mmCIF file of C-alpha atoms in Angstrom:
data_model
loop_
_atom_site.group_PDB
_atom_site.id
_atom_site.type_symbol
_atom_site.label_atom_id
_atom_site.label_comp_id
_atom_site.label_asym_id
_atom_site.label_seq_id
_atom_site.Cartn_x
_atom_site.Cartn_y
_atom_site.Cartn_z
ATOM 1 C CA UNK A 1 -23.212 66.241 1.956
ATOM 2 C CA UNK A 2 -25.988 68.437 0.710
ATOM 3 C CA UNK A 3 -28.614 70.436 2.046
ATOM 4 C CA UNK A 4 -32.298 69.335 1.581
ATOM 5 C CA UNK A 5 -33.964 72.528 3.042
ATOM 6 C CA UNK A 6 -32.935 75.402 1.227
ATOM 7 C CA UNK A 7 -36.472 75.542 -0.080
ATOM 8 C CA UNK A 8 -37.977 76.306 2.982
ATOM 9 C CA UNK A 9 -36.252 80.021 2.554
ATOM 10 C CA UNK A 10 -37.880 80.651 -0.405
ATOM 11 C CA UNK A 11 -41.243 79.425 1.398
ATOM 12 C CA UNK A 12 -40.684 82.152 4.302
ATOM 13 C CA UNK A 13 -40.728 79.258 6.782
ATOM 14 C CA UNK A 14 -38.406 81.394 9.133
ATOM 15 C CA UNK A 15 -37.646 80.458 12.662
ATOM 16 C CA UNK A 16 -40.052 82.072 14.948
ATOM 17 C CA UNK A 17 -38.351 84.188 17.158
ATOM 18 C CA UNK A 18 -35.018 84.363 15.698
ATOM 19 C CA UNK A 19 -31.834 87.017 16.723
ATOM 20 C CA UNK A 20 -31.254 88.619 13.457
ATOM 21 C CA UNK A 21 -30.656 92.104 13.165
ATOM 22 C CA UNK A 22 -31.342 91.535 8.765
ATOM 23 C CA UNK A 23 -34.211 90.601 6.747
ATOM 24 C CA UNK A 24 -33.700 88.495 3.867
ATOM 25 C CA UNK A 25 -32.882 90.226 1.011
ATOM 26 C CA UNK A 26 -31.567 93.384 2.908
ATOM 27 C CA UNK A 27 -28.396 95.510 2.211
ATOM 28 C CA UNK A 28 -25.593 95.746 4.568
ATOM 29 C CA UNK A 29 -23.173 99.274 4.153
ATOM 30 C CA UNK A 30 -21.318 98.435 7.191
ATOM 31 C CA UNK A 31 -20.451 94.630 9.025
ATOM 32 C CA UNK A 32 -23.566 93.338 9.996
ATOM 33 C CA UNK A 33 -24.822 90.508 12.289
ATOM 34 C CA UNK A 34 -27.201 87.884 10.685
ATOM 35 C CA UNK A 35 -28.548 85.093 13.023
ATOM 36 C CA UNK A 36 -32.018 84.722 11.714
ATOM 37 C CA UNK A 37 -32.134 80.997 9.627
ATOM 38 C CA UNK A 38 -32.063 82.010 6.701
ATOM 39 C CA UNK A 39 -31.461 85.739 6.758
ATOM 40 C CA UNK A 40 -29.339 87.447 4.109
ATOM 41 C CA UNK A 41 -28.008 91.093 3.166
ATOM 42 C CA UNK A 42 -26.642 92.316 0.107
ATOM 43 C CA UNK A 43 -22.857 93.371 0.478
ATOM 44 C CA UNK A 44 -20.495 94.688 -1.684
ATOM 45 C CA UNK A 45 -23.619 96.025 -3.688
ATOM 46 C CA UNK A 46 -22.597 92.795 -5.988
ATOM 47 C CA UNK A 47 -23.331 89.362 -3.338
ATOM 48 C CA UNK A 48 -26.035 88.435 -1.378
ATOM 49 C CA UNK A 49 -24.452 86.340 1.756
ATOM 50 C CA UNK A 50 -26.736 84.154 3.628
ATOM 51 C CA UNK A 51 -27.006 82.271 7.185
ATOM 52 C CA UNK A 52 -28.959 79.638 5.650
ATOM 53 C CA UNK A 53 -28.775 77.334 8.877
ATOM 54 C CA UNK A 54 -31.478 74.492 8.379
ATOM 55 C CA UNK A 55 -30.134 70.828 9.514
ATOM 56 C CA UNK A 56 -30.345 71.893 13.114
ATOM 57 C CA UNK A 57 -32.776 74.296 15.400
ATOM 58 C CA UNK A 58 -29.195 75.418 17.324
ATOM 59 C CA UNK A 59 -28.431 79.162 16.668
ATOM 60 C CA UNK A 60 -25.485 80.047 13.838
ATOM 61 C CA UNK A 61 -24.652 83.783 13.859
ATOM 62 C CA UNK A 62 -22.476 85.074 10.807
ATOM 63 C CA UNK A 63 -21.461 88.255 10.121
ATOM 64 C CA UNK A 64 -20.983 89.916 7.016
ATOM 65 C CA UNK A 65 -18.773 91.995 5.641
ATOM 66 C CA UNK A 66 -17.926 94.169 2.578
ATOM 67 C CA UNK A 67 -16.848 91.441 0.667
ATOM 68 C CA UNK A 68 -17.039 87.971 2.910
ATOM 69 C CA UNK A 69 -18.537 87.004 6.140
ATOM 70 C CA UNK A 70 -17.392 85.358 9.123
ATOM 71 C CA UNK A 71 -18.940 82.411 11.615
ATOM 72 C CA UNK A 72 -19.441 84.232 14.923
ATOM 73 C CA UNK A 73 -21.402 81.489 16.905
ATOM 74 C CA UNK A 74 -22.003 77.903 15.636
ATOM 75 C CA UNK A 75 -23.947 75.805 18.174
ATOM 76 C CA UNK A 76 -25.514 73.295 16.255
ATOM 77 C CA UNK A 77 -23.695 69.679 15.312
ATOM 78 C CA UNK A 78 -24.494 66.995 13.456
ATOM 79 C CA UNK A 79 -23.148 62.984 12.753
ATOM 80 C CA UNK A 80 -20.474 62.915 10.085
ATOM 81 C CA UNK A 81 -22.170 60.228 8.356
ATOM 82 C CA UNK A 82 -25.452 62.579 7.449
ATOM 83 C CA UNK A 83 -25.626 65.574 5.837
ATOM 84 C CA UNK A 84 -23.867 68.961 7.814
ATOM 85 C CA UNK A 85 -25.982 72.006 9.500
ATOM 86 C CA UNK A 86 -25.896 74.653 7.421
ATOM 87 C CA UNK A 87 -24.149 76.012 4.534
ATOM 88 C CA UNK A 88 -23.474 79.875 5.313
ATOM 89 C CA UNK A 89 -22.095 81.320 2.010
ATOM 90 C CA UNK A 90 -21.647 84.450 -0.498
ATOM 91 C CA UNK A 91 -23.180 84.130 -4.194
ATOM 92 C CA UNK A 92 -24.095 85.700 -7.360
ATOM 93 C CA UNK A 93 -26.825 84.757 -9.304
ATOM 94 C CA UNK A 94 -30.076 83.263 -8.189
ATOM 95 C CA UNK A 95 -30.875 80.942 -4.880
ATOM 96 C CA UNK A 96 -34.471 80.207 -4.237
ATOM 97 C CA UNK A 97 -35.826 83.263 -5.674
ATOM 98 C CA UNK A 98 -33.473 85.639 -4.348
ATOM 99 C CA UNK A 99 -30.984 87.142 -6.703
ATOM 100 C CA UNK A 100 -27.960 89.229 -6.516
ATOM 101 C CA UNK A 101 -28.329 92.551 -7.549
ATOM 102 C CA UNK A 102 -27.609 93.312 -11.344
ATOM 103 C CA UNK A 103 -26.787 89.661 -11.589
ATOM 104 C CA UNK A 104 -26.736 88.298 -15.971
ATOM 105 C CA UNK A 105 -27.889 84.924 -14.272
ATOM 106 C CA UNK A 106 -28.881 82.485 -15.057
ATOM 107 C CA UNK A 107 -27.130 82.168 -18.367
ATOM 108 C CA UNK A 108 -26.267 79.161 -21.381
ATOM 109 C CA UNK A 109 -23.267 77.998 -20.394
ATOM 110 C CA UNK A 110 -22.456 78.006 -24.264
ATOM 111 C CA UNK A 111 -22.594 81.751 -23.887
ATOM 112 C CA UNK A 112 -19.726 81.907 -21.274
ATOM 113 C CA UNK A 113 -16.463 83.174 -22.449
ATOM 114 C CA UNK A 114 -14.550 82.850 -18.747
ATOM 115 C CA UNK A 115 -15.896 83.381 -15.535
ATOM 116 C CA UNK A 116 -12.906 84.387 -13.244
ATOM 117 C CA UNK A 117 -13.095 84.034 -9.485
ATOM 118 C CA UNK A 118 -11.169 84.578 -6.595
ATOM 119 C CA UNK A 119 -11.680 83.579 -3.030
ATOM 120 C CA UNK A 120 -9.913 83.574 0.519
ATOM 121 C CA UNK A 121 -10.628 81.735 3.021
ATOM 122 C CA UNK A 122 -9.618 81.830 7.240
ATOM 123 C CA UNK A 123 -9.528 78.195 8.931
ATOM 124 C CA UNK A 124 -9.473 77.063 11.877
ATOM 125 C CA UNK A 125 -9.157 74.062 13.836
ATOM 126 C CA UNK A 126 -11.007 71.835 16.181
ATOM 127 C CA UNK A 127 -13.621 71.385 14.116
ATOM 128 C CA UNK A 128 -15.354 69.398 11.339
ATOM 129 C CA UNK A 129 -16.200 71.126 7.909
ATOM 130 C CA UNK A 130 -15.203 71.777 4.274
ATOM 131 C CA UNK A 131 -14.340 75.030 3.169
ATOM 132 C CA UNK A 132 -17.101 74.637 -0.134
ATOM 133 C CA UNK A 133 -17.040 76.374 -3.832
ATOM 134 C CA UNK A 134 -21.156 75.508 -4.869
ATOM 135 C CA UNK A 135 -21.374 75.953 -8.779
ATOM 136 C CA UNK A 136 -24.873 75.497 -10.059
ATOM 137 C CA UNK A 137 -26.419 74.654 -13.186
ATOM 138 C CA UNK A 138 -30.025 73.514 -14.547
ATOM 139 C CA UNK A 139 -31.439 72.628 -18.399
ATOM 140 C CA UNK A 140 -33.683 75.459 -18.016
ATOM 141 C CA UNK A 141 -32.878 79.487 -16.372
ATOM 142 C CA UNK A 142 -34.240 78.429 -13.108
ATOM 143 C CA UNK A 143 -34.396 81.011 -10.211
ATOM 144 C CA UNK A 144 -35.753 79.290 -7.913
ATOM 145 C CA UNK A 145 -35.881 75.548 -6.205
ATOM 146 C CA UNK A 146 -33.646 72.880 -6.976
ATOM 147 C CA UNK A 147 -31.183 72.658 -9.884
ATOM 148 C CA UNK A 148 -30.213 69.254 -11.762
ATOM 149 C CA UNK A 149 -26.620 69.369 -11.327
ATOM 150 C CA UNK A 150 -24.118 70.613 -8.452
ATOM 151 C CA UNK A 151 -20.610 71.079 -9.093
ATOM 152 C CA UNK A 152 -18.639 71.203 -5.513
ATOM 153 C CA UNK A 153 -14.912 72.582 -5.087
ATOM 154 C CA UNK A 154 -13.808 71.164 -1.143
ATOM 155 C CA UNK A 155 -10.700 73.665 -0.892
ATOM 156 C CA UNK A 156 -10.817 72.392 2.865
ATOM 157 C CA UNK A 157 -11.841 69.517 4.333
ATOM 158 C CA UNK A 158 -11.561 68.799 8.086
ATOM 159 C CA UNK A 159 -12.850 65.586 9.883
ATOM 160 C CA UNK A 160 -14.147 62.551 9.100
ATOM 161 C CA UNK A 161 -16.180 63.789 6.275
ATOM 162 C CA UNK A 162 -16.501 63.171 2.520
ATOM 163 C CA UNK A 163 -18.261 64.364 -0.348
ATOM 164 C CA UNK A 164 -21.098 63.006 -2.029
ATOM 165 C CA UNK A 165 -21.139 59.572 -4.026
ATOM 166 C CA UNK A 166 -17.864 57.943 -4.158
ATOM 167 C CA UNK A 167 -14.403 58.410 -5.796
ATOM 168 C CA UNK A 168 -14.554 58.143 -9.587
ATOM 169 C CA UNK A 169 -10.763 59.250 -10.423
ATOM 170 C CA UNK A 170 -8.618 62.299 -10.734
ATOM 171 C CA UNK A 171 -8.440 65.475 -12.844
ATOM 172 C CA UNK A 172 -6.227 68.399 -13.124
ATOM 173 C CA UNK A 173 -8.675 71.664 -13.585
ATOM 174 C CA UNK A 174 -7.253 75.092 -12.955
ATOM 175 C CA UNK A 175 -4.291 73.936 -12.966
ATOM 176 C CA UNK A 176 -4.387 71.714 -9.536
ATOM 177 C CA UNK A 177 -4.971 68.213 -8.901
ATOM 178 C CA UNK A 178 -8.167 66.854 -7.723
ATOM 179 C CA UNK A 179 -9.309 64.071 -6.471
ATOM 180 C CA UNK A 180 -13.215 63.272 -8.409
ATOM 181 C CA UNK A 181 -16.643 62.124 -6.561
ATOM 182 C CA UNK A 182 -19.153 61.649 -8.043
ATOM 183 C CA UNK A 183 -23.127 60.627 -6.855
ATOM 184 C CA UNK A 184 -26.921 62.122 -6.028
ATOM 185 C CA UNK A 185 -27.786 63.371 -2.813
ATOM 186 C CA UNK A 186 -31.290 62.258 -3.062
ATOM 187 C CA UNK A 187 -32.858 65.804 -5.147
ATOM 188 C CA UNK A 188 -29.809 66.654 -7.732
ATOM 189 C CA UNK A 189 -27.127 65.441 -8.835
ATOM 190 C CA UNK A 190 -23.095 66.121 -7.734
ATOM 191 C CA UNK A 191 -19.459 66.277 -8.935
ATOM 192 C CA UNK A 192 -17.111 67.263 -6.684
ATOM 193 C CA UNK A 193 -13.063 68.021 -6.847
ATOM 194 C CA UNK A 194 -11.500 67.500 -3.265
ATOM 195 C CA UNK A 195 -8.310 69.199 -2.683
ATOM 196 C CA UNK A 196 -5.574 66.589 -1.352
ATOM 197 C CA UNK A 197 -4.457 69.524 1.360
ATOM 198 C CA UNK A 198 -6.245 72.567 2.393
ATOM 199 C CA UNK A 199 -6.307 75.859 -0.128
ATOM 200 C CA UNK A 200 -6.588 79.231 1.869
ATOM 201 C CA UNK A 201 -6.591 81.376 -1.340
ATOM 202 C CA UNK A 202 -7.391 80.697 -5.006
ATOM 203 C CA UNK A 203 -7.969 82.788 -8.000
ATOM 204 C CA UNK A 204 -9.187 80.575 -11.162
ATOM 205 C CA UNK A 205 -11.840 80.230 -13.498
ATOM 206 C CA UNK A 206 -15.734 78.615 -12.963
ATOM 207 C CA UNK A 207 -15.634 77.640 -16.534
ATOM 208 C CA UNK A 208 -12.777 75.390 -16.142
ATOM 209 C CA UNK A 209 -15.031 73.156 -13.793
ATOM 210 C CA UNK A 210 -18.183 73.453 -15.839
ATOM 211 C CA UNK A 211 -16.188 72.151 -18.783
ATOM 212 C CA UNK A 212 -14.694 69.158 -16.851
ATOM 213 C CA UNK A 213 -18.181 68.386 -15.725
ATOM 214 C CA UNK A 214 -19.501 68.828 -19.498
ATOM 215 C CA UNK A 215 -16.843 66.181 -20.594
ATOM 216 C CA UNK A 216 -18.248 63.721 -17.960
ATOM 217 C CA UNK A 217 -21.134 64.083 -19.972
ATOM 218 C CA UNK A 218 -22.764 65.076 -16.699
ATOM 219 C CA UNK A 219 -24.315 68.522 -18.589
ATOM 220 C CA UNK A 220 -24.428 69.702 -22.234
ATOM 221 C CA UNK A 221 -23.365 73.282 -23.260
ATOM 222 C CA UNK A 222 -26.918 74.065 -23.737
ATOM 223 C CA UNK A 223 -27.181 74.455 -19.615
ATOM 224 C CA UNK A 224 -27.551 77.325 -17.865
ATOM 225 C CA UNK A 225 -25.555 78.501 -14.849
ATOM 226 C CA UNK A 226 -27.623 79.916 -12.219
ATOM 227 C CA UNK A 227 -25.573 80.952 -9.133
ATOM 228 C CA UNK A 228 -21.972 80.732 -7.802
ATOM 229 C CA UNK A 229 -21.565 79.876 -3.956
ATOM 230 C CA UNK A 230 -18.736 80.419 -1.987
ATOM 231 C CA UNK A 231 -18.890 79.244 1.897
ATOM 232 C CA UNK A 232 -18.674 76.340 4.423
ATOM 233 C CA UNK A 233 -20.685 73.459 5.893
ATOM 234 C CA UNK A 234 -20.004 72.846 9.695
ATOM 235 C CA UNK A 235 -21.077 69.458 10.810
ATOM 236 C CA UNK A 236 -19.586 70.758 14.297
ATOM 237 C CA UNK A 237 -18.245 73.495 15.494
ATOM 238 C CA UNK A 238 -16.997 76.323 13.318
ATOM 239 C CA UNK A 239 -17.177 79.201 15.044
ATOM 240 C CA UNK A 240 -14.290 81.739 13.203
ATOM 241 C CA UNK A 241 -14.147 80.476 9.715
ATOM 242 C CA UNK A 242 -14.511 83.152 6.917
ATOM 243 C CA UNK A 243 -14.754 83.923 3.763
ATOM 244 C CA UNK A 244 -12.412 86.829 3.513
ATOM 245 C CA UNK A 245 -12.930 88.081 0.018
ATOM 246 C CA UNK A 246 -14.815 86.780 -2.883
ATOM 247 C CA UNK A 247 -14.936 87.899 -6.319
ATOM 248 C CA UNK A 248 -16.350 86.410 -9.375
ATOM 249 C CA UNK A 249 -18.081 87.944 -12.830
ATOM 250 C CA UNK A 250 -19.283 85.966 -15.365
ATOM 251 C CA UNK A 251 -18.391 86.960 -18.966
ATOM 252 C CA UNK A 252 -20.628 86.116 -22.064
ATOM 253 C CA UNK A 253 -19.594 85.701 -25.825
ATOM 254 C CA UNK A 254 -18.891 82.668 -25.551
ATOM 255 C CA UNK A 255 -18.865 80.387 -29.012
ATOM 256 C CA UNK A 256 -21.422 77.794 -29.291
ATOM 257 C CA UNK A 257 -20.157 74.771 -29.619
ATOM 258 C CA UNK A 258 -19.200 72.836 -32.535
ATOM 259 C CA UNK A 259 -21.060 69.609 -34.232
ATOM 260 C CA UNK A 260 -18.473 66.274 -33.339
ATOM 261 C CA UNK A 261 -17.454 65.088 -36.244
ATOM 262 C CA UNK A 262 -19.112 61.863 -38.443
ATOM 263 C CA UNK A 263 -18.655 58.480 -37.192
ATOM 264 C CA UNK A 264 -17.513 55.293 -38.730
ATOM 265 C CA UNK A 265 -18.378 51.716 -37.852
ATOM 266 C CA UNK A 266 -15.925 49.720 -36.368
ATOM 267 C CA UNK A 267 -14.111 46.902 -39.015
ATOM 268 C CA UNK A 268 -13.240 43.647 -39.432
ATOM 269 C CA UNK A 269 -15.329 41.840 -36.422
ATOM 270 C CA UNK A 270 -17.501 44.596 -34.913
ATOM 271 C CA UNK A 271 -17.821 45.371 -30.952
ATOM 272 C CA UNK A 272 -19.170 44.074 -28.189
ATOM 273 C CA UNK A 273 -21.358 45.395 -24.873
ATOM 274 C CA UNK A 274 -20.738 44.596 -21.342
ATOM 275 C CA UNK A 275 -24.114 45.633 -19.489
ATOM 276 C CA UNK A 276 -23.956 45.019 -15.550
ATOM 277 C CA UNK A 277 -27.575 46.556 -13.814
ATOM 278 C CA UNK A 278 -27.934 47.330 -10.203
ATOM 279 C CA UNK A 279 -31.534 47.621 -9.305
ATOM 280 C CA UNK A 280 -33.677 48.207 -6.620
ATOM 281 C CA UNK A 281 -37.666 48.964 -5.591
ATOM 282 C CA UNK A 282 -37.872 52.323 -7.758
ATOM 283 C CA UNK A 283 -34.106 52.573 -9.316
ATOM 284 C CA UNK A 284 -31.671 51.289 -11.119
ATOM 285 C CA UNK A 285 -27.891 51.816 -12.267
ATOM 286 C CA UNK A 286 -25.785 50.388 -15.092
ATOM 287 C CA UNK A 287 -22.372 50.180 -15.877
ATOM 288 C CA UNK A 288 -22.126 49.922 -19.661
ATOM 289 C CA UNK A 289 -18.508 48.702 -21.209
ATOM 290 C CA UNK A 290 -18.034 48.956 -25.324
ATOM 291 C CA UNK A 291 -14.981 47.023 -26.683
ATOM 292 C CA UNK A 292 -14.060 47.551 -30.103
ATOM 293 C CA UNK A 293 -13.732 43.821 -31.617
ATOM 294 C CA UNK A 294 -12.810 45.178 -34.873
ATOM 295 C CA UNK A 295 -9.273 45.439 -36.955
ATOM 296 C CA UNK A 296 -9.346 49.406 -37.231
ATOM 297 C CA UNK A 297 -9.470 51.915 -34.740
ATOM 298 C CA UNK A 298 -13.084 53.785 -34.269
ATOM 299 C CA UNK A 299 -12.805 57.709 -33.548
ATOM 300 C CA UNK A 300 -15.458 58.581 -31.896
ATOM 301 C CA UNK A 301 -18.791 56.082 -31.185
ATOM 302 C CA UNK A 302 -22.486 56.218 -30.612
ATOM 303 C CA UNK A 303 -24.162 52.971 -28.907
ATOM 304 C CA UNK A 304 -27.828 53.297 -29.368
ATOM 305 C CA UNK A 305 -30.587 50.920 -27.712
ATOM 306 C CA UNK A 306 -33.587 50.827 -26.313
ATOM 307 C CA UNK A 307 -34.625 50.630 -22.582
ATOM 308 C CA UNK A 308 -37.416 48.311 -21.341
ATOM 309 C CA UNK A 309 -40.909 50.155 -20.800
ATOM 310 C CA UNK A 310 -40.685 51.961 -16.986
ATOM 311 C CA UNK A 311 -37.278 52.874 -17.138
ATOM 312 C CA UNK A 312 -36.431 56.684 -17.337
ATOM 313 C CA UNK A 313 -32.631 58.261 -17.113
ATOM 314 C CA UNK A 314 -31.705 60.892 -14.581
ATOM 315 C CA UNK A 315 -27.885 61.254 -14.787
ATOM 316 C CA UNK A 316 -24.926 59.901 -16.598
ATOM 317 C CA UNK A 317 -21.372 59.947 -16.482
ATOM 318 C CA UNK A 318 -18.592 59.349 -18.917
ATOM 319 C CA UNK A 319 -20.441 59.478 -21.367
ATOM 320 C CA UNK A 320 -23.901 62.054 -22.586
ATOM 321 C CA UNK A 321 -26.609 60.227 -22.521
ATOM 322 C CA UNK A 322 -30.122 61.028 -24.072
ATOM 323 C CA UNK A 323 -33.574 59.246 -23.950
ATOM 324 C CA UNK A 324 -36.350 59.765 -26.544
ATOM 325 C CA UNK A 325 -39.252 57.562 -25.344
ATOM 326 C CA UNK A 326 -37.812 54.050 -24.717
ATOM 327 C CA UNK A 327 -34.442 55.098 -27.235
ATOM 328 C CA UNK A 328 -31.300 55.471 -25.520
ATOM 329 C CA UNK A 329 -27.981 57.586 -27.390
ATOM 330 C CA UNK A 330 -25.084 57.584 -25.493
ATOM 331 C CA UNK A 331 -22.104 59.357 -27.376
ATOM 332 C CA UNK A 332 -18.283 59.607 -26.289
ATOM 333 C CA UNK A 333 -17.011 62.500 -24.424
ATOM 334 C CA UNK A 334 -13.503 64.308 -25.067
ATOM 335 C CA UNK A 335 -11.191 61.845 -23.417
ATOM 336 C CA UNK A 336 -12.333 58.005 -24.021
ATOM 337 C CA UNK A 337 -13.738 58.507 -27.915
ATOM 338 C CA UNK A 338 -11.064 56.668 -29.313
ATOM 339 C CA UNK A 339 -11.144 52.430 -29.329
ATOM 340 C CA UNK A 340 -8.003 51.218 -30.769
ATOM 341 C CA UNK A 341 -8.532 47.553 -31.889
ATOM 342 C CA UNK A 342 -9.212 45.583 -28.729
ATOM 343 C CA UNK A 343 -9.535 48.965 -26.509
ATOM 344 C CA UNK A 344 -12.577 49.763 -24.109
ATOM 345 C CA UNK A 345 -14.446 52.539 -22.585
ATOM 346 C CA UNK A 346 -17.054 52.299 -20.228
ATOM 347 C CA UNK A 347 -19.725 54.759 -18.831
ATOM 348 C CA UNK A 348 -22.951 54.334 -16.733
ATOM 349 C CA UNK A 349 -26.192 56.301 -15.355
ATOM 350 C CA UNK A 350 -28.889 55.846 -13.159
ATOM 351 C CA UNK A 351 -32.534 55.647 -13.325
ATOM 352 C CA UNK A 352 -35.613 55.537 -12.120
ATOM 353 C CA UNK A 353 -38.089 51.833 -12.474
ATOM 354 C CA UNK A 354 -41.777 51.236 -12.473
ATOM 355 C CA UNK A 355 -41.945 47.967 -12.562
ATOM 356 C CA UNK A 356 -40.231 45.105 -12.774
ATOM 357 C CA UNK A 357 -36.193 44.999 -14.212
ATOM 358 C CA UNK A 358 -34.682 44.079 -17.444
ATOM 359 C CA UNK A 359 -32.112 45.131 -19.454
ATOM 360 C CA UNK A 360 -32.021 46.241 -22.917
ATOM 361 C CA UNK A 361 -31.110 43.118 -25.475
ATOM 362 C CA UNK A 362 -29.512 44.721 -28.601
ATOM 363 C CA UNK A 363 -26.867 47.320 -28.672
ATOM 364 C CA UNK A 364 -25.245 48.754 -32.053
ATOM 365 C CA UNK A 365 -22.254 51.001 -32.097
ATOM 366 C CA UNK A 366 -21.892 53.450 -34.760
ATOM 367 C CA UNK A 367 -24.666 51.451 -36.762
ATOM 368 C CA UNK A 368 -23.165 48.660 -36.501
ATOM 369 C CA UNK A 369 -24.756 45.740 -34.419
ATOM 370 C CA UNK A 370 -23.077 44.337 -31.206
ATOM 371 C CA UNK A 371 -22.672 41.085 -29.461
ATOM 372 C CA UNK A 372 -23.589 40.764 -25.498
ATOM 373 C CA UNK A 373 -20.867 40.114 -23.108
#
């Protein structure tokens, strides 16, 4: 679950009255005792790490460290089935305004050549949280207020607690398996890789999960990473966890990427579009299924379309989806672009509705027109 408040930091709404010992933005030499909401310190001369308590008025304490921080008091709690207390973390790059020092972020994320990280973490048990690995990323270089998309590593995950959305498959990135999520908590969108059993340690690279989520067709290369968050939310308890050591640099020279190549039409009978709409006061979300009809096999498609007046995209998956006006171009990502004769692959996205529903009424794939399933 996700934090709504973060803004308020960057508004200097600060608890009146708070412990802390830090102001945000300060710079810690030596360990260093933050329980002021949203009070950070620079460490490491590299991080920033942050309290950044704000789903209860309980006190959290943290205390950082040359290179981590650790939970000393967690008071607060909160129901499993809402969003969690606080999200006490180490990053690099920009949050709400405040940026680590020397930081190249935010950056194109076609300009990234790797962007190795390592991490370890100290659990303990008794209470409910996930151990959390925040990757953040935005159309424009934003460096401050809410990005589009959120890309969440759980390396831990203890409770009755789950990410974001709902399950959408498995992928092996960084060479683990995950288990996928995928949904909107109500201001950006989220994609998030559970680990099946807690990870204490990891070293790996960022750019491994920013090119899964680019396949998903969830971003385009044209992005820009803004900050990298290492930390935990407690939805009770907590007291003791810590990040032990976090490192993570962000390398550019990265090559643009290339233009797909052309397209052809699918033979001998055509395709054919399965459109199923969920809709409700101001929203809407459609699964969209393509089935090649044809004789040959098509490698790599384009369905284009038009939406009904009132109907804007937000997010997309399976599948990158544009919107000019009312036309709609959704084009295959790396893993479903082939349609053998007979074959499938679906995608979807949601929206936002002014007005009454309906669905688009013509479909063509590739140029070529479709019939309606």
């Amino acid at each position: 679950m996700k934090r709504p408040l973060r803004a308020l930091a960057a508004a200097g709404l600060l608890a009146a009255g708070s412990l802390v010992a830090v102001a945000l933005g300060g710079s810690a030499s030596a360990d260093t005792q933050i329980c002021e909401q949203y009070g950070s310190t620079v460490v490491g001369g590299k991080y920033v790490v942050q309290n950044n308590r704000w789903g209860t008025s309980a006190q959290q304490c943290i205390n950082a460290t040359g290179s981590g921080f650790g939970i000393t008091s967690q008071q607060g709690s909160a129901p499993t089935n809402g969003a969690p207390v606080s999200y006490p973390s180490i990053f690099v790059g920009c949050h709400y305004t405040n940026c680590s020092p020397g930081t190249n972020l935010p950056v194109q994320v076609s300009q990234i050549s790797s962007a190795p990280s390592s991490i370890s973490y100290n659990y303990v048990s008794g209470a409910t949280y996930n151990a959390s690995y925040d990757i953040w990323l935005d159309p424009s270089p934003k460096r401050d207020g809410v990005n589009q998309m959120e890309i969440m590593i759980w390396l831990n995950r203890q409770g009755s607690i789950q990410p974001i959305g709902s399950p959408v498959g498995s992928a092996t990135v960084a060479g683990r398996t995950w288990e996928v999520w995928r949904g909107n908590n109500g201001g950006n969108n989220v994609i998030s890789y559970l680990a099946p059993s807690a990870i204490p340690s990891m070293n790996f690279d960022v750019l491994d999960f920013i090119n899964d989520t680019r396949n998903r067709g969830a971003i385009t290369s044209s992005w820009y990473l803004t900050s990298i968050q290492a930390g935990f939310e407690p939805w009770q308890g907590g007291a003791g966890l810590a990040v032990n050591s976090f490192s993570q640099s962000v390398n550019t020279g990265g090559t643009p990427p290339t233009t797909p190549p052309p397209t052809t039409p699918p033979a001998g009978g055509g395709c054919a579009v399965k459109y199923t709409p969920n809709s409700w006061n101001n929203g809407f979300t459609a699964d969209v299924q393509i089935t090649n009809t044809g004789s040959s096999t098509v490698n790599g498609w384009t369905l284009a379309y038009s939406l009904p007046t009132g109907q804007q995209i937000t997010g997309s998956w399976n599948a990158t989806v544009t919107q000019s006006g009312s036309a709609v171009t959704a084009r295959n990502i790396g893993h479903n672009g082939t349609l053998t004769p007979g074959g499938t692959a679906s995608f979807g996205y949601q929206g936002t509705l002014n007005g009454t529903y309906s669905s688009p009424t013509s479909f063509t794939l590739n140029g070529q027109t479709c019939t309606r399933r």
